[in-house]
Amino acid sequence: MSVLDLDAITQESLIAKGGRKWSTFPGSIGAFIAEMDFGVAPAVRQALREIDERDLYGYAPYGLTADLKSATADFCLDRYGWQIPTDHIEPASDVIAAFVGVLTHLTPADTPIVLPTPAYMPFFDVAKVTGRELIEVPMLRSETGWSMDLDAIAAALTPGATLVLCNPHNPIGKVYTESELLALAEVVESAGARVFSDEIHAPVVYGPARHTPYATLTDATAAHTTTATAASKAFNIPGLKCAQLILTSAEDRQTWAQKGQFVSGAASNPGILATTAAYNSSRDWLAEITGYLKGNRDLLTDLVSTLLPNAAYIQPEGTYLAWLDLRGYGLETDLAKHIESRAEVAVTEGRLCGAVGAGHIRVNFALPRPLLTEAIERIARNL
């Protein structure tokens, strides 16, 4: 793989694959759903061949799940210095399914979800599915960065409430510092609340930013946190359905052992094998892809500055998602629809990320660079 190889990927070849990213809006550049256009690591492809070679079409053998847990623990130790006993790790089909399981089995039914916004769209759906009250707490934005409104979070939290921490934060790309997380932890602990920490984008962070797992901060954060992660975003395998739920509370583990078996049993064999191969044998691939994504991020920053001078934009520190404030162009409703119909670029409507998202769009910049350039040029010509 090389930068030139990725640059040479064409829109026609992506359309021919038939994936959702390129088939949902025919003729448009796919920059909405969070997956990359760069294929997968060789070790992941080989792992998937083993499904057929080993005839692994039945239920996952226990050894397969044990390998997944070991691979997850090794990756977290190497990447973040987080030493996790393997019996603290449970598989799940995806992060959102894990979140529903956590709410259902580990929290009182009448407690709310507190969600810093803008936020990943399915978190809003989880509130509806589980019948929970959802309290949106807008993030604070300065000219140079984002921060949580800790006073507003403190006012929203009640005993047993669940704060959603998305780190790195989808859709704004913020990577929280240790000091920011410690300040948040004081608020959560004082309220007698708990945290669901979505760390699915943690492997895709651009220096000098560094990912700190929230549960590792103190004994208190370990006790009031469940963490969910997956290889799906960083290693580009979201369709294979395998996430990891990390239970750092002994009480949570005891309850999960009694009630969580249907969540833990929902990961697929292809996902388990692919994730294990990603964590164990694909770190060089990840480093190269992250380098390419950093180049894309920097290119996007230049394109926005040059072609969209009325846009407000803070360069993301992690993820391959960008949050663009286009209110300076006088458009606050149906912005994604406007851009798709006139510019033929499919982006995510900001309002789906919370009330604060009006006039914003989320752009996936994990595109071949020529297509990324064309996408922003098309948007600029049609605002």
mmCIF file of C-alpha atoms in Angstrom:
data_model
loop_
_atom_site.group_PDB
_atom_site.id
_atom_site.type_symbol
_atom_site.label_atom_id
_atom_site.label_comp_id
_atom_site.label_asym_id
_atom_site.label_seq_id
_atom_site.Cartn_x
_atom_site.Cartn_y
_atom_site.Cartn_z
ATOM 1 C CA MET A 1 0.000 0.000 0.000
ATOM 2 C CA SER A 2 1.151 3.528 -0.711
ATOM 3 C CA VAL A 3 -0.281 7.007 -0.795
ATOM 4 C CA LEU A 4 -0.358 6.807 -4.583
ATOM 5 C CA ASP A 5 -2.375 3.579 -4.402
ATOM 6 C CA LEU A 6 -4.994 5.258 -2.253
ATOM 7 C CA ASP A 7 -5.054 8.382 -4.389
ATOM 8 C CA ALA A 8 -5.746 6.206 -7.436
ATOM 9 C CA ILE A 9 -8.994 4.744 -6.045
ATOM 10 C CA THR A 10 -11.775 5.977 -8.318
ATOM 11 C CA GLN A 11 -15.402 6.817 -7.712
ATOM 12 C CA GLU A 12 -16.338 4.223 -10.333
ATOM 13 C CA SER A 13 -14.516 1.453 -8.480
ATOM 14 C CA LEU A 14 -16.174 2.420 -5.203
ATOM 15 C CA ILE A 15 -19.619 2.447 -6.781
ATOM 16 C CA ALA A 16 -18.949 -0.962 -8.320
ATOM 17 C CA LYS A 17 -18.442 -2.470 -4.854
ATOM 18 C CA GLY A 18 -22.079 -1.741 -4.074
ATOM 19 C CA GLY A 19 -21.604 -0.644 -0.461
ATOM 20 C CA ARG A 20 -24.055 1.639 1.329
ATOM 21 C CA LYS A 21 -21.664 4.589 1.292
ATOM 22 C CA TRP A 22 -21.699 4.729 -2.508
ATOM 23 C CA SER A 23 -25.127 3.293 -3.376
ATOM 24 C CA THR A 24 -27.499 5.220 -1.114
ATOM 25 C CA PHE A 25 -27.167 8.453 -3.099
ATOM 26 C CA PRO A 26 -26.433 7.390 -6.708
ATOM 27 C CA GLY A 27 -24.074 9.729 -8.495
ATOM 28 C CA SER A 28 -22.971 11.513 -5.323
ATOM 29 C CA ILE A 29 -19.608 11.392 -3.577
ATOM 30 C CA GLY A 30 -20.119 9.369 -0.402
ATOM 31 C CA ALA A 31 -18.998 11.424 2.600
ATOM 32 C CA PHE A 32 -21.674 10.610 5.152
ATOM 33 C CA ILE A 33 -21.551 7.150 6.761
ATOM 34 C CA ALA A 34 -18.455 6.491 8.886
ATOM 35 C CA GLU A 35 -16.381 4.002 6.968
ATOM 36 C CA MET A 36 -13.224 4.366 4.902
ATOM 37 C CA ASP A 37 -12.694 3.790 1.189
ATOM 38 C CA PHE A 38 -9.333 2.080 1.644
ATOM 39 C CA GLY A 39 -10.151 -1.606 1.989
ATOM 40 C CA VAL A 40 -8.817 -3.653 4.884
ATOM 41 C CA ALA A 41 -5.487 -4.940 6.162
ATOM 42 C CA PRO A 42 -4.062 -8.114 4.563
ATOM 43 C CA ALA A 43 -4.273 -9.989 7.869
ATOM 44 C CA VAL A 44 -7.985 -9.214 8.056
ATOM 45 C CA ARG A 45 -8.561 -10.609 4.564
ATOM 46 C CA GLN A 46 -6.685 -13.767 5.497
ATOM 47 C CA ALA A 47 -8.720 -14.138 8.687
ATOM 48 C CA LEU A 48 -11.925 -14.047 6.667
ATOM 49 C CA ARG A 49 -10.632 -16.768 4.361
ATOM 50 C CA GLU A 50 -10.280 -18.938 7.449
ATOM 51 C CA ILE A 51 -14.044 -18.846 7.951
ATOM 52 C CA ASP A 52 -14.462 -21.064 4.905
ATOM 53 C CA GLU A 53 -11.221 -22.996 5.278
ATOM 54 C CA ARG A 54 -12.098 -23.959 8.863
ATOM 55 C CA ASP A 55 -15.824 -24.288 8.120
ATOM 56 C CA LEU A 56 -16.620 -21.876 10.945
ATOM 57 C CA TYR A 57 -20.267 -21.389 10.124
ATOM 58 C CA GLY A 58 -21.579 -22.600 13.464
ATOM 59 C CA TYR A 59 -21.584 -21.004 16.866
ATOM 60 C CA ALA A 60 -18.344 -19.366 17.900
ATOM 61 C CA PRO A 61 -16.086 -21.811 19.752
ATOM 62 C CA TYR A 62 -14.932 -20.582 23.141
ATOM 63 C CA GLY A 63 -11.341 -20.489 21.955
ATOM 64 C CA LEU A 64 -12.263 -17.939 19.294
ATOM 65 C CA THR A 65 -13.758 -15.609 21.895
ATOM 66 C CA ALA A 66 -10.788 -16.125 24.205
ATOM 67 C CA ASP A 67 -8.458 -15.094 21.371
ATOM 68 C CA LEU A 68 -10.526 -11.958 20.813
ATOM 69 C CA LYS A 69 -10.310 -10.983 24.472
ATOM 70 C CA SER A 70 -6.560 -11.540 24.546
ATOM 71 C CA ALA A 71 -6.075 -9.522 21.361
ATOM 72 C CA THR A 72 -8.164 -6.669 22.759
ATOM 73 C CA ALA A 73 -6.196 -6.646 26.010
ATOM 74 C CA ASP A 74 -2.841 -6.701 24.163
ATOM 75 C CA PHE A 75 -3.894 -3.882 21.837
ATOM 76 C CA CYS A 76 -5.116 -1.671 24.689
ATOM 77 C CA LEU A 77 -1.928 -2.280 26.657
ATOM 78 C CA ASP A 78 0.299 -1.487 23.696
ATOM 79 C CA ARG A 79 -1.734 1.475 22.496
ATOM 80 C CA TYR A 80 -2.860 3.147 25.720
ATOM 81 C CA GLY A 81 -0.931 1.476 28.538
ATOM 82 C CA TRP A 82 -4.235 0.036 29.762
ATOM 83 C CA GLN A 83 -3.793 -3.340 31.446
ATOM 84 C CA ILE A 84 -7.147 -5.122 31.240
ATOM 85 C CA PRO A 85 -7.767 -8.615 32.639
ATOM 86 C CA THR A 86 -9.379 -10.624 29.863
ATOM 87 C CA ASP A 87 -12.330 -11.527 32.080
ATOM 88 C CA HIS A 88 -13.255 -7.834 32.104
ATOM 89 C CA ILE A 89 -13.868 -7.944 28.321
ATOM 90 C CA GLU A 90 -17.133 -9.067 26.741
ATOM 91 C CA PRO A 91 -17.945 -9.248 23.017
ATOM 92 C CA ALA A 92 -20.977 -7.569 21.505
ATOM 93 C CA SER A 93 -22.275 -7.065 17.995
ATOM 94 C CA ASP A 94 -21.584 -3.332 18.004
ATOM 95 C CA VAL A 95 -21.153 -0.380 20.348
ATOM 96 C CA ILE A 96 -24.778 0.703 20.187
ATOM 97 C CA ALA A 97 -26.022 -2.801 21.023
ATOM 98 C CA ALA A 98 -23.582 -2.789 23.943
ATOM 99 C CA PHE A 99 -24.990 0.574 25.080
ATOM 100 C CA VAL A 100 -28.553 -0.725 24.983
ATOM 101 C CA GLY A 101 -27.408 -3.742 27.015
ATOM 102 C CA VAL A 102 -25.686 -1.536 29.585
ATOM 103 C CA LEU A 103 -28.764 0.654 29.998
ATOM 104 C CA THR A 104 -31.072 -2.348 30.222
ATOM 105 C CA HIS A 105 -29.051 -4.480 32.619
ATOM 106 C CA LEU A 106 -26.858 -2.098 34.596
ATOM 107 C CA THR A 107 -28.923 1.057 35.178
ATOM 108 C CA PRO A 108 -32.314 1.783 36.759
ATOM 109 C CA ALA A 109 -35.085 2.032 34.163
ATOM 110 C CA ASP A 110 -36.191 5.519 35.195
ATOM 111 C CA THR A 111 -32.775 7.191 34.918
ATOM 112 C CA PRO A 112 -31.936 9.583 32.077
ATOM 113 C CA ILE A 113 -29.212 9.713 29.443
ATOM 114 C CA VAL A 114 -27.134 12.895 29.490
ATOM 115 C CA LEU A 115 -25.620 13.563 26.093
ATOM 116 C CA PRO A 116 -23.072 16.269 25.192
ATOM 117 C CA THR A 117 -23.997 17.548 21.743
ATOM 118 C CA PRO A 118 -23.411 17.511 18.843
ATOM 119 C CA ALA A 119 -23.423 13.734 19.188
ATOM 120 C CA TYR A 120 -23.365 10.520 17.193
ATOM 121 C CA MET A 121 -26.824 10.123 15.701
ATOM 122 C CA PRO A 122 -27.785 6.641 17.053
ATOM 123 C CA PHE A 123 -27.467 7.812 20.664
ATOM 124 C CA PHE A 124 -30.726 9.683 20.134
ATOM 125 C CA ASP A 125 -32.361 6.514 18.817
ATOM 126 C CA VAL A 126 -31.159 4.543 21.848
ATOM 127 C CA ALA A 127 -33.067 6.914 24.099
ATOM 128 C CA LYS A 128 -36.237 6.314 22.098
ATOM 129 C CA VAL A 129 -35.778 2.526 21.996
ATOM 130 C CA THR A 130 -35.139 2.249 25.723
ATOM 131 C CA GLY A 131 -37.752 4.828 26.739
ATOM 132 C CA ARG A 132 -35.188 6.974 28.519
ATOM 133 C CA GLU A 133 -35.324 10.703 28.932
ATOM 134 C CA LEU A 134 -32.498 12.237 26.931
ATOM 135 C CA ILE A 135 -30.966 15.505 28.122
ATOM 136 C CA GLU A 136 -28.871 17.328 25.532
ATOM 137 C CA VAL A 137 -25.996 19.408 26.899
ATOM 138 C CA PRO A 138 -24.410 21.540 24.170
ATOM 139 C CA MET A 139 -20.631 21.595 24.006
ATOM 140 C CA LEU A 140 -18.851 24.932 24.405
ATOM 141 C CA ARG A 141 -16.941 26.116 21.352
ATOM 142 C CA SER A 142 -14.303 28.805 21.273
ATOM 143 C CA GLU A 143 -12.349 30.031 18.263
ATOM 144 C CA THR A 144 -9.737 27.331 18.830
ATOM 145 C CA GLY A 145 -11.376 24.365 20.502
ATOM 146 C CA TRP A 146 -14.209 22.533 22.210
ATOM 147 C CA SER A 147 -14.926 21.907 25.882
ATOM 148 C CA MET A 148 -17.672 20.311 27.936
ATOM 149 C CA ASP A 149 -20.042 22.552 29.838
ATOM 150 C CA LEU A 150 -19.381 20.995 33.239
ATOM 151 C CA ASP A 151 -21.862 23.236 35.057
ATOM 152 C CA ALA A 152 -24.648 22.209 32.682
ATOM 153 C CA ILE A 153 -23.643 18.548 32.960
ATOM 154 C CA ALA A 154 -23.709 18.797 36.751
ATOM 155 C CA ALA A 155 -27.194 20.299 36.578
ATOM 156 C CA ALA A 156 -28.408 17.520 34.267
ATOM 157 C CA LEU A 157 -26.960 14.548 36.145
ATOM 158 C CA THR A 158 -28.974 12.773 38.817
ATOM 159 C CA PRO A 159 -28.092 9.649 40.834
ATOM 160 C CA GLY A 160 -27.907 6.678 38.471
ATOM 161 C CA ALA A 161 -28.028 8.804 35.309
ATOM 162 C CA THR A 162 -25.766 7.787 32.425
ATOM 163 C CA LEU A 163 -23.468 10.341 30.849
ATOM 164 C CA VAL A 164 -22.368 9.419 27.340
ATOM 165 C CA LEU A 165 -18.707 10.200 26.775
ATOM 166 C CA CYS A 166 -17.630 9.845 23.152
ATOM 167 C CA ASN A 167 -13.821 9.999 23.026
ATOM 168 C CA PRO A 168 -12.622 10.803 20.415
ATOM 169 C CA HIS A 169 -15.841 12.743 20.027
ATOM 170 C CA ASN A 170 -17.984 11.991 16.999
ATOM 171 C CA PRO A 171 -18.784 14.299 15.139
ATOM 172 C CA ILE A 172 -16.405 17.080 16.298
ATOM 173 C CA GLY A 173 -13.206 15.010 16.446
ATOM 174 C CA LYS A 174 -12.149 16.256 19.882
ATOM 175 C CA VAL A 175 -9.724 14.089 21.882
ATOM 176 C CA TYR A 176 -10.128 14.806 25.591
ATOM 177 C CA THR A 177 -7.066 15.466 27.705
ATOM 178 C CA GLU A 178 -6.457 13.726 31.005
ATOM 179 C CA SER A 179 -7.117 16.929 32.929
ATOM 180 C CA GLU A 180 -10.431 17.449 31.128
ATOM 181 C CA LEU A 181 -11.482 13.881 31.906
ATOM 182 C CA LEU A 182 -10.521 14.208 35.559
ATOM 183 C CA ALA A 183 -12.627 17.358 35.860
ATOM 184 C CA LEU A 184 -15.548 15.518 34.292
ATOM 185 C CA ALA A 185 -15.029 12.577 36.650
ATOM 186 C CA GLU A 186 -15.421 14.837 39.683
ATOM 187 C CA VAL A 187 -18.807 15.993 38.393
ATOM 188 C CA VAL A 188 -19.975 12.449 37.652
ATOM 189 C CA GLU A 189 -18.834 11.117 41.004
ATOM 190 C CA SER A 190 -20.413 13.984 42.911
ATOM 191 C CA ALA A 191 -23.740 13.295 41.201
ATOM 192 C CA GLY A 192 -23.662 9.552 41.859
ATOM 193 C CA ALA A 193 -23.981 9.033 38.112
ATOM 194 C CA ARG A 194 -22.186 6.718 35.728
ATOM 195 C CA VAL A 195 -20.463 6.946 32.343
ATOM 196 C CA PHE A 196 -20.828 5.010 29.122
ATOM 197 C CA SER A 197 -17.539 5.701 27.351
ATOM 198 C CA ASP A 198 -17.680 5.167 23.589
ATOM 199 C CA GLU A 199 -14.043 4.827 22.536
ATOM 200 C CA ILE A 200 -14.593 3.269 19.117
ATOM 201 C CA HIS A 201 -12.488 5.918 17.341
ATOM 202 C CA ALA A 202 -9.625 5.740 19.865
ATOM 203 C CA PRO A 203 -7.057 4.169 17.496
ATOM 204 C CA VAL A 204 -7.413 7.093 15.036
ATOM 205 C CA VAL A 205 -5.801 10.025 16.836
ATOM 206 C CA TYR A 206 -3.402 12.575 15.358
ATOM 207 C CA GLY A 207 -0.411 13.740 17.350
ATOM 208 C CA PRO A 208 0.235 15.549 19.575
ATOM 209 C CA ALA A 209 -3.201 14.507 20.847
ATOM 210 C CA ARG A 210 -3.223 11.232 22.800
ATOM 211 C CA HIS A 211 -6.117 9.012 23.771
ATOM 212 C CA THR A 212 -6.647 8.401 27.481
ATOM 213 C CA PRO A 213 -9.215 5.717 28.367
ATOM 214 C CA TYR A 214 -11.611 7.312 30.850
ATOM 215 C CA ALA A 215 -11.871 4.197 33.030
ATOM 216 C CA THR A 216 -8.104 4.245 33.684
ATOM 217 C CA LEU A 217 -8.062 7.606 35.450
ATOM 218 C CA THR A 218 -8.907 6.564 39.011
ATOM 219 C CA ASP A 219 -10.517 3.785 40.998
ATOM 220 C CA ALA A 220 -13.691 5.870 40.961
ATOM 221 C CA THR A 221 -13.830 6.134 37.169
ATOM 222 C CA ALA A 222 -13.200 2.412 36.831
ATOM 223 C CA ALA A 223 -16.122 1.767 39.161
ATOM 224 C CA HIS A 224 -18.636 4.065 37.489
ATOM 225 C CA THR A 225 -17.741 3.372 33.850
ATOM 226 C CA THR A 226 -18.475 0.852 31.149
ATOM 227 C CA THR A 227 -16.323 1.259 28.056
ATOM 228 C CA ALA A 228 -17.184 0.144 24.550
ATOM 229 C CA THR A 229 -14.790 -0.056 21.639
ATOM 230 C CA ALA A 230 -14.289 -1.944 18.394
ATOM 231 C CA ALA A 231 -11.917 -2.377 15.491
ATOM 232 C CA SER A 232 -14.701 -1.384 13.117
ATOM 233 C CA LYS A 233 -13.767 2.263 12.488
ATOM 234 C CA ALA A 234 -9.968 2.168 12.633
ATOM 235 C CA PHE A 235 -9.651 -1.081 10.683
ATOM 236 C CA ASN A 236 -12.659 -0.492 8.415
ATOM 237 C CA ILE A 237 -14.757 -3.546 9.295
ATOM 238 C CA PRO A 238 -18.083 -2.148 10.575
ATOM 239 C CA GLY A 239 -20.138 -4.673 8.626
ATOM 240 C CA LEU A 240 -18.593 -7.647 10.432
ATOM 241 C CA LYS A 241 -20.363 -6.978 13.736
ATOM 242 C CA CYS A 242 -17.934 -7.312 16.603
ATOM 243 C CA ALA A 243 -17.408 -4.836 19.442
ATOM 244 C CA GLN A 244 -15.881 -5.119 22.896
ATOM 245 C CA LEU A 245 -17.483 -4.065 26.158
ATOM 246 C CA ILE A 246 -14.993 -3.498 28.975
ATOM 247 C CA LEU A 247 -16.471 -3.892 32.447
ATOM 248 C CA THR A 248 -14.147 -2.307 35.011
ATOM 249 C CA SER A 249 -16.665 -2.532 37.862
ATOM 250 C CA ALA A 250 -16.803 -5.810 39.801
ATOM 251 C CA GLU A 251 -20.498 -5.210 40.491
ATOM 252 C CA ASP A 252 -21.194 -4.682 36.785
ATOM 253 C CA ARG A 253 -19.339 -7.878 35.902
ATOM 254 C CA GLN A 254 -21.393 -9.857 38.380
ATOM 255 C CA THR A 255 -24.656 -8.482 36.995
ATOM 256 C CA TRP A 256 -23.525 -8.945 33.404
ATOM 257 C CA ALA A 257 -22.699 -12.595 34.038
ATOM 258 C CA GLN A 258 -26.329 -13.095 35.053
ATOM 259 C CA LYS A 259 -28.065 -10.923 32.444
ATOM 260 C CA GLY A 260 -25.753 -10.006 29.575
ATOM 261 C CA GLN A 261 -25.386 -13.303 27.724
ATOM 262 C CA PHE A 262 -27.572 -12.313 24.761
ATOM 263 C CA VAL A 263 -25.501 -9.186 24.153
ATOM 264 C CA SER A 264 -22.193 -11.016 24.596
ATOM 265 C CA GLY A 265 -23.298 -13.852 22.331
ATOM 266 C CA ALA A 266 -24.191 -11.615 19.389
ATOM 267 C CA ALA A 267 -20.737 -11.016 17.892
ATOM 268 C CA SER A 268 -20.254 -12.808 14.573
ATOM 269 C CA ASN A 269 -17.538 -15.323 13.756
ATOM 270 C CA PRO A 270 -16.217 -13.189 10.862
ATOM 271 C CA GLY A 271 -16.134 -10.172 13.156
ATOM 272 C CA ILE A 272 -14.344 -12.031 15.930
ATOM 273 C CA LEU A 273 -11.685 -13.411 13.577
ATOM 274 C CA ALA A 274 -11.219 -10.129 11.737
ATOM 275 C CA THR A 275 -10.973 -8.098 14.943
ATOM 276 C CA THR A 276 -8.425 -10.490 16.407
ATOM 277 C CA ALA A 277 -6.330 -10.224 13.238
ATOM 278 C CA ALA A 278 -6.675 -6.446 13.228
ATOM 279 C CA TYR A 279 -5.515 -6.026 16.809
ATOM 280 C CA ASN A 280 -2.760 -8.644 16.625
ATOM 281 C CA SER A 281 -1.360 -8.300 13.122
ATOM 282 C CA SER A 282 -2.457 -5.051 11.462
ATOM 283 C CA ARG A 283 -0.851 -2.268 13.456
ATOM 284 C CA ASP A 284 1.535 -1.284 10.647
ATOM 285 C CA TRP A 285 -1.452 -1.003 8.307
ATOM 286 C CA LEU A 286 -3.222 1.184 10.856
ATOM 287 C CA ALA A 287 -0.179 3.456 11.161
ATOM 288 C CA GLU A 288 -0.035 3.955 7.390
ATOM 289 C CA ILE A 289 -3.755 4.594 7.095
ATOM 290 C CA THR A 290 -3.648 7.049 10.005
ATOM 291 C CA GLY A 291 -0.846 8.905 8.269
ATOM 292 C CA TYR A 292 -2.931 9.152 5.112
ATOM 293 C CA LEU A 293 -5.946 10.324 7.105
ATOM 294 C CA LYS A 294 -3.848 12.999 8.783
ATOM 295 C CA GLY A 295 -2.870 14.219 5.326
ATOM 296 C CA ASN A 296 -6.538 14.273 4.366
ATOM 297 C CA ARG A 297 -7.416 16.199 7.513
ATOM 298 C CA ASP A 298 -4.757 18.795 6.774
ATOM 299 C CA LEU A 299 -5.894 19.030 3.147
ATOM 300 C CA LEU A 300 -9.485 19.519 4.285
ATOM 301 C CA THR A 301 -8.393 22.321 6.600
ATOM 302 C CA ASP A 302 -6.696 24.076 3.684
ATOM 303 C CA LEU A 303 -9.677 23.541 1.369
ATOM 304 C CA VAL A 304 -12.168 24.892 3.905
ATOM 305 C CA SER A 305 -9.988 27.931 4.595
ATOM 306 C CA THR A 306 -9.632 28.677 0.881
ATOM 307 C CA LEU A 307 -12.968 27.641 -0.612
ATOM 308 C CA LEU A 308 -15.389 28.065 2.322
ATOM 309 C CA PRO A 309 -14.211 31.254 4.023
ATOM 310 C CA ASN A 310 -17.571 31.793 5.736
ATOM 311 C CA ALA A 311 -17.506 28.360 7.367
ATOM 312 C CA ALA A 312 -16.548 27.872 11.007
ATOM 313 C CA TYR A 313 -14.407 24.791 11.481
ATOM 314 C CA ILE A 314 -12.123 23.394 14.167
ATOM 315 C CA GLN A 315 -9.647 20.817 12.899
ATOM 316 C CA PRO A 316 -10.356 17.394 14.450
ATOM 317 C CA GLU A 317 -7.750 15.767 16.695
ATOM 318 C CA GLY A 318 -9.090 12.269 16.047
ATOM 319 C CA THR A 319 -11.587 10.300 13.919
ATOM 320 C CA TYR A 320 -11.948 10.852 10.179
ATOM 321 C CA LEU A 321 -14.986 13.083 10.618
ATOM 322 C CA ALA A 322 -15.194 16.855 10.288
ATOM 323 C CA TRP A 323 -17.908 19.161 11.660
ATOM 324 C CA LEU A 324 -18.541 22.190 9.459
ATOM 325 C CA ASP A 325 -20.610 25.166 10.567
ATOM 326 C CA LEU A 326 -22.148 26.583 7.384
ATOM 327 C CA ARG A 327 -24.557 29.038 8.988
ATOM 328 C CA GLY A 328 -22.472 31.828 7.474
ATOM 329 C CA TYR A 329 -24.005 30.861 4.134
ATOM 330 C CA GLY A 330 -27.571 31.426 5.318
ATOM 331 C CA LEU A 331 -28.648 27.781 5.285
ATOM 332 C CA GLU A 332 -29.909 26.121 8.462
ATOM 333 C CA THR A 333 -32.587 23.667 7.315
ATOM 334 C CA ASP A 334 -32.254 20.608 5.091
ATOM 335 C CA LEU A 335 -28.595 21.456 4.536
ATOM 336 C CA ALA A 336 -27.488 17.905 3.691
ATOM 337 C CA LYS A 337 -30.382 17.525 1.265
ATOM 338 C CA HIS A 338 -29.430 20.818 -0.391
ATOM 339 C CA ILE A 339 -25.804 19.747 -0.777
ATOM 340 C CA GLU A 340 -26.669 16.282 -2.069
ATOM 341 C CA SER A 341 -29.158 17.541 -4.638
ATOM 342 C CA ARG A 342 -27.116 20.490 -5.910
ATOM 343 C CA ALA A 343 -23.486 19.505 -5.292
ATOM 344 C CA GLU A 344 -23.898 15.715 -5.503
ATOM 345 C CA VAL A 345 -22.009 15.158 -2.260
ATOM 346 C CA ALA A 346 -23.667 13.028 0.421
ATOM 347 C CA VAL A 347 -22.973 14.372 3.929
ATOM 348 C CA THR A 348 -24.668 13.961 7.313
ATOM 349 C CA GLU A 349 -27.309 16.492 8.297
ATOM 350 C CA GLY A 350 -26.138 18.342 11.390
ATOM 351 C CA ARG A 351 -29.573 18.429 13.011
ATOM 352 C CA LEU A 352 -29.398 14.637 13.348
ATOM 353 C CA CYS A 353 -26.594 15.249 15.859
ATOM 354 C CA GLY A 354 -28.754 17.365 18.159
ATOM 355 C CA ALA A 355 -30.525 20.704 18.248
ATOM 356 C CA VAL A 356 -27.166 22.508 18.099
ATOM 357 C CA GLY A 357 -26.502 20.927 14.697
ATOM 358 C CA ALA A 358 -28.769 23.214 12.668
ATOM 359 C CA GLY A 359 -26.710 24.763 9.888
ATOM 360 C CA HIS A 360 -23.921 22.203 10.264
ATOM 361 C CA ILE A 361 -22.821 19.121 8.356
ATOM 362 C CA ARG A 362 -20.650 16.147 9.240
ATOM 363 C CA VAL A 363 -18.180 15.219 6.511
ATOM 364 C CA ASN A 364 -16.337 11.903 6.343
ATOM 365 C CA PHE A 365 -12.879 12.717 4.965
ATOM 366 C CA ALA A 366 -11.723 9.085 4.662
ATOM 367 C CA LEU A 367 -11.857 9.479 0.883
ATOM 368 C CA PRO A 368 -9.157 9.237 -1.770
ATOM 369 C CA ARG A 369 -7.634 12.706 -1.839
ATOM 370 C CA PRO A 370 -8.768 13.615 -5.366
ATOM 371 C CA LEU A 371 -12.356 12.804 -4.374
ATOM 372 C CA LEU A 372 -12.037 14.735 -1.113
ATOM 373 C CA THR A 373 -10.853 17.770 -3.064
ATOM 374 C CA GLU A 374 -13.684 17.401 -5.561
ATOM 375 C CA ALA A 375 -16.252 17.051 -2.783
ATOM 376 C CA ILE A 376 -15.291 20.318 -1.094
ATOM 377 C CA GLU A 377 -15.026 22.107 -4.425
ATOM 378 C CA ARG A 378 -18.551 20.967 -5.330
ATOM 379 C CA ILE A 379 -19.940 22.087 -1.960
ATOM 380 C CA ALA A 380 -18.246 25.488 -2.280
ATOM 381 C CA ARG A 381 -19.709 26.050 -5.752
ATOM 382 C CA ASN A 382 -23.236 25.234 -4.650
ATOM 383 C CA LEU A 383 -23.779 27.059 -1.366
#
